[in-house]
PDB file of C-alpha atoms in Angstrom:
ATOM      1  CA  MET A   1       0.000   0.000   0.000  1.00  0.00           C
ATOM      2  CA  ARG A   2       1.195   3.480  -0.806  1.00  0.00           C
ATOM      3  CA  HIS A   3       0.807   6.687   1.166  1.00  0.00           C
ATOM      4  CA  TYR A   4      -1.410   9.449  -0.223  1.00  0.00           C
ATOM      5  CA  GLU A   5      -2.646  12.897   0.722  1.00  0.00           C
ATOM      6  CA  GLN A   6      -5.821  14.219  -0.881  1.00  0.00           C
ATOM      7  CA  VAL A   7      -6.655  17.922  -0.671  1.00  0.00           C
ATOM      8  CA  PHE A   8     -10.099  18.987  -1.833  1.00  0.00           C
ATOM      9  CA  ILE A   9     -12.140  22.188  -2.023  1.00  0.00           C
ATOM     10  CA  LEU A  10     -15.924  22.037  -1.658  1.00  0.00           C
ATOM     11  CA  LYS A  11     -18.425  24.690  -2.709  1.00  0.00           C
ATOM     12  CA  PRO A  12     -18.982  27.428  -0.107  1.00  0.00           C
ATOM     13  CA  THR A  13     -22.773  27.197  -0.497  1.00  0.00           C
ATOM     14  CA  LEU A  14     -22.914  23.808   1.260  1.00  0.00           C
ATOM     15  CA  THR A  15     -24.163  23.640   4.853  1.00  0.00           C
ATOM     16  CA  PRO A  16     -21.879  22.157   7.532  1.00  0.00           C
ATOM     17  CA  GLU A  17     -23.997  18.973   7.440  1.00  0.00           C
ATOM     18  CA  GLU A  18     -23.575  18.697   3.667  1.00  0.00           C
ATOM     19  CA  ASN A  19     -19.815  19.268   4.033  1.00  0.00           C
ATOM     20  CA  SER A  20     -19.622  16.469   6.607  1.00  0.00           C
ATOM     21  CA  ALA A  21     -21.655  14.150   4.365  1.00  0.00           C
ATOM     22  CA  LYS A  22     -19.393  14.869   1.379  1.00  0.00           C
ATOM     23  CA  VAL A  23     -16.258  14.207   3.477  1.00  0.00           C
ATOM     24  CA  GLU A  24     -17.779  10.933   4.705  1.00  0.00           C
ATOM     25  CA  ASN A  25     -18.482   9.949   1.071  1.00  0.00           C
ATOM     26  CA  ILE A  26     -14.811  10.501   0.231  1.00  0.00           C
ATOM     27  CA  LYS A  27     -13.680   8.462   3.257  1.00  0.00           C
ATOM     28  CA  GLU A  28     -16.135   5.659   2.432  1.00  0.00           C
ATOM     29  CA  ALA A  29     -14.876   5.500  -1.155  1.00  0.00           C
ATOM     30  CA  ILE A  30     -11.331   5.006   0.137  1.00  0.00           C
ATOM     31  CA  GLU A  31     -12.253   2.395   2.759  1.00  0.00           C
ATOM     32  CA  LYS A  32     -14.694   0.535   0.487  1.00  0.00           C
ATOM     33  CA  ASN A  33     -11.867  -0.090  -1.975  1.00  0.00           C
ATOM     34  CA  GLY A  34      -9.490  -1.449   0.680  1.00  0.00           C
ATOM     35  CA  GLY A  35      -7.804   1.774   1.763  1.00  0.00           C
ATOM     36  CA  GLU A  36      -6.983   2.843   5.306  1.00  0.00           C
ATOM     37  CA  ILE A  37      -7.756   6.380   6.536  1.00  0.00           C
ATOM     38  CA  LEU A  38      -4.909   7.602   8.731  1.00  0.00           C
ATOM     39  CA  ALA A  39      -6.166  11.129   9.429  1.00  0.00           C
ATOM     40  CA  TYR A  40      -8.548  13.837   8.299  1.00  0.00           C
ATOM     41  CA  LYS A  41      -7.910  17.523   8.813  1.00  0.00           C
ATOM     42  CA  GLU A  42     -10.567  20.146   8.234  1.00  0.00           C
ATOM     43  CA  LEU A  43      -8.995  23.395   7.093  1.00  0.00           C
ATOM     44  CA  GLY A  44     -12.326  25.232   6.977  1.00  0.00           C
ATOM     45  CA  MET A  45     -13.647  27.980   4.754  1.00  0.00           C
ATOM     46  CA  ARG A  46     -10.906  29.947   3.003  1.00  0.00           C
ATOM     47  CA  GLU A  47     -10.537  32.548   0.306  1.00  0.00           C
ATOM     48  CA  LEU A  48      -9.498  31.156  -3.067  1.00  0.00           C
ATOM     49  CA  ALA A  49      -6.503  32.574  -4.930  1.00  0.00           C
ATOM     50  CA  TYR A  50      -8.722  32.920  -8.006  1.00  0.00           C
ATOM     51  CA  GLU A  51     -12.384  32.370  -8.783  1.00  0.00           C
ATOM     52  CA  ILE A  52     -13.474  28.828  -9.570  1.00  0.00           C
ATOM     53  CA  ASP A  53     -16.938  28.534 -11.151  1.00  0.00           C
ATOM     54  CA  LYS A  54     -17.768  32.041  -9.851  1.00  0.00           C
ATOM     55  CA  ASN A  55     -16.847  31.062  -6.265  1.00  0.00           C
ATOM     56  CA  LYS A  56     -14.427  33.241  -4.304  1.00  0.00           C
ATOM     57  CA  ARG A  57     -14.323  30.996  -1.233  1.00  0.00           C
ATOM     58  CA  GLY A  58     -14.204  27.267  -0.616  1.00  0.00           C
ATOM     59  CA  PHE A  59     -14.257  24.667   2.160  1.00  0.00           C
ATOM     60  CA  TYR A  60     -10.869  22.940   2.362  1.00  0.00           C
ATOM     61  CA  GLY A  61     -10.202  19.444   3.679  1.00  0.00           C
ATOM     62  CA  VAL A  62      -7.256  17.046   3.691  1.00  0.00           C
ATOM     63  CA  VAL A  63      -7.379  13.250   3.978  1.00  0.00           C
ATOM     64  CA  TYR A  64      -4.237  11.221   4.691  1.00  0.00           C
ATOM     65  CA  PHE A  65      -4.560   7.557   3.741  1.00  0.00           C
ATOM     66  CA  LYS A  66      -2.860   4.362   2.558  1.00  0.00           C
ATOM     67  CA  THR A  67      -4.219   2.404  -0.386  1.00  0.00           C
ATOM     68  CA  ASN A  68      -3.371   0.606  -3.594  1.00  0.00           C
ATOM     69  CA  PRO A  69      -2.714   2.751  -6.686  1.00  0.00           C
ATOM     70  CA  SER A  70      -5.759   1.336  -8.483  1.00  0.00           C
ATOM     71  CA  VAL A  71      -8.090   3.017  -5.958  1.00  0.00           C
ATOM     72  CA  ILE A  72      -6.852   6.501  -6.875  1.00  0.00           C
ATOM     73  CA  LYS A  73      -8.417   6.448 -10.343  1.00  0.00           C
ATOM     74  CA  GLU A  74     -11.813   5.499  -8.894  1.00  0.00           C
ATOM     75  CA  LEU A  75     -11.558   8.131  -6.150  1.00  0.00           C
ATOM     76  CA  GLU A  76     -10.611  10.871  -8.620  1.00  0.00           C
ATOM     77  CA  ARG A  77     -13.442   9.784 -10.926  1.00  0.00           C
ATOM     78  CA  LEU A  78     -15.939  10.190  -8.063  1.00  0.00           C
ATOM     79  CA  LEU A  79     -14.547  13.623  -7.179  1.00  0.00           C
ATOM     80  CA  LYS A  80     -14.640  14.736 -10.811  1.00  0.00           C
ATOM     81  CA  LEU A  81     -18.312  13.697 -11.136  1.00  0.00           C
ATOM     82  CA  SER A  82     -19.370  15.529  -7.966  1.00  0.00           C
ATOM     83  CA  GLU A  83     -20.713  19.030  -8.614  1.00  0.00           C
ATOM     84  CA  ASP A  84     -19.920  20.036  -5.018  1.00  0.00           C
ATOM     85  CA  VAL A  85     -16.149  19.562  -5.435  1.00  0.00           C
ATOM     86  CA  LEU A  86     -14.466  22.627  -6.942  1.00  0.00           C
ATOM     87  CA  LYS A  87     -10.906  21.234  -7.048  1.00  0.00           C
ATOM     88  CA  TYR A  88      -8.917  18.302  -5.711  1.00  0.00           C
ATOM     89  CA  LEU A  89      -5.287  17.243  -5.623  1.00  0.00           C
ATOM     90  CA  THR A  90      -3.860  13.802  -4.868  1.00  0.00           C
ATOM     91  CA  ILE A  91      -0.252  13.604  -3.702  1.00  0.00           C
ATOM     92  CA  LYS A  92       1.684  10.306  -3.580  1.00  0.00           C
ATOM     93  CA  TYR A  93       4.559   9.812  -1.128  1.00  0.00           C
ATOM     94  CA  ASP A  94       7.176   7.301  -2.337  1.00  0.00           C
ATOM     95  CA  SER A  95      10.640   7.675  -0.848  1.00  0.00           C
ATOM     96  CA  LYS A  96      11.531   6.988   2.779  1.00  0.00           C
ATOM     97  CA  LYS A  97      12.116  10.689   3.350  1.00  0.00           C
ATOM     98  CA  GLU A  98       8.686  11.574   1.912  1.00  0.00           C
ATOM     99  CA  VAL A  99       6.964   8.849   3.956  1.00  0.00           C
ATOM    100  CA  SER A 100       8.688  10.127   7.091  1.00  0.00           C
ATOM    101  CA  ALA A 101       7.384  13.643   6.387  1.00  0.00           C
ATOM    102  CA  PHE A 102       3.954  12.131   5.632  1.00  0.00           C
ATOM    103  CA  ASN A 103       3.904  10.401   9.042  1.00  0.00           C
ATOM    104  CA  GLY A 104       4.735  13.717  10.703  1.00  0.00           C
ATOM    105  CA  MET A 105       1.797  15.388   8.929  1.00  0.00           C
ATOM    106  CA  VAL A 106      -0.513  12.540   9.996  1.00  0.00           C
ATOM    107  CA  ASP A 107       0.610  12.939  13.616  1.00  0.00           C
ATOM    108  CA  THR A 108      -0.006  16.682  13.433  1.00  0.00           C
ATOM    109  CA  ALA A 109      -3.471  16.140  11.916  1.00  0.00           C
ATOM    110  CA  ASN A 110      -4.292  13.694  14.727  1.00  0.00           C
ATOM    111  CA  GLY A 111      -3.206  16.242  17.345  1.00  0.00           C
ATOM    112  CA  LYS A 112       0.078  14.560  18.257  1.00  0.00           C
ATOM    113  CA  LYS A 113       3.401  16.313  18.318  1.00  0.00           C
ATOM    114  CA  PRO A 114       5.773  14.883  15.716  1.00  0.00           C
ATOM    115  CA  GLU A 115       8.784  13.109  17.170  1.00  0.00           C
ATOM    116  CA  VAL A 116      11.926  15.217  17.027  1.00  0.00           C
ATOM    117  CA  GLU A 117      15.339  13.770  17.656  1.00  0.00           C
ATOM    118  CA  GLU A 118      17.101  15.706  20.376  1.00  0.00           C
ATOM    119  CA  LYS A 119      20.824  16.243  20.063  1.00  0.00           C
ATOM    120  CA  GLU A 120      22.949  16.462  23.171  1.00  0.00           C
ATOM    121  CA  GLU A 121      25.164  19.473  23.028  1.00  0.00           C
ATOM    122  CA  THR A 122      28.672  19.099  24.344  1.00  0.00           C
ATOM    123  CA  PRO A 123      30.287  22.271  25.571  1.00  0.00           C
ATOM    124  CA  GLU A 124      33.216  23.193  23.406  1.00  0.00           C
ATOM    125  CA  GLU A 125      36.276  24.836  24.833  1.00  0.00           C
ATOM    126  CA  THR A 126      36.796  28.384  23.730  1.00  0.00           C
ATOM    127  CA  PRO A 127      40.304  29.617  22.888  1.00  0.00           C
ATOM    128  CA  SER A 128      40.335  31.853  25.968  1.00  0.00           C
ATOM    129  CA  GLU A 129      39.691  28.865  28.271  1.00  0.00           C
ATOM    130  CA  GLU A 130      42.574  26.946  26.703  1.00  0.00           C
ATOM    131  CA  LYS A 131      45.009  29.817  27.308  1.00  0.00           C
ATOM    132  CA  GLN A 132      43.993  30.180  30.961  1.00  0.00           C
ATOM    133  CA  GLY A 133      44.826  26.528  31.684  1.00  0.00           C
ATOM    134  CA  GLU A 134      48.394  26.816  30.304  1.00  0.00           C
TER     135      GLU A 134
END
């Protein structure tokens, strides 16, 4: 299974209940086809950089998930057919470095702090300290 991030923008005219229903439809489409939802992050209503279908605002959401590549075509087909979806973007994470960054984003979306490796600092001698000891 590969790691994916899907960003989507829904029409601003939808009610919060309709937004939730549309997000659930997206999640169901992923899970129904054997995918695993790792996290969902609601980014809320935001101003668009440019008008899309005469809309100046949109409801943003991000889903982080793992699935087989064959599911992506079906998911994008469903999003393309939906009149409530203004835009969507699917990002695939391949390399170990990308997957590591992906896991950090999933932790952040789930409200966890990403793990950061702490380095122990060793005090270095300054030239003035060396001269005093001589």
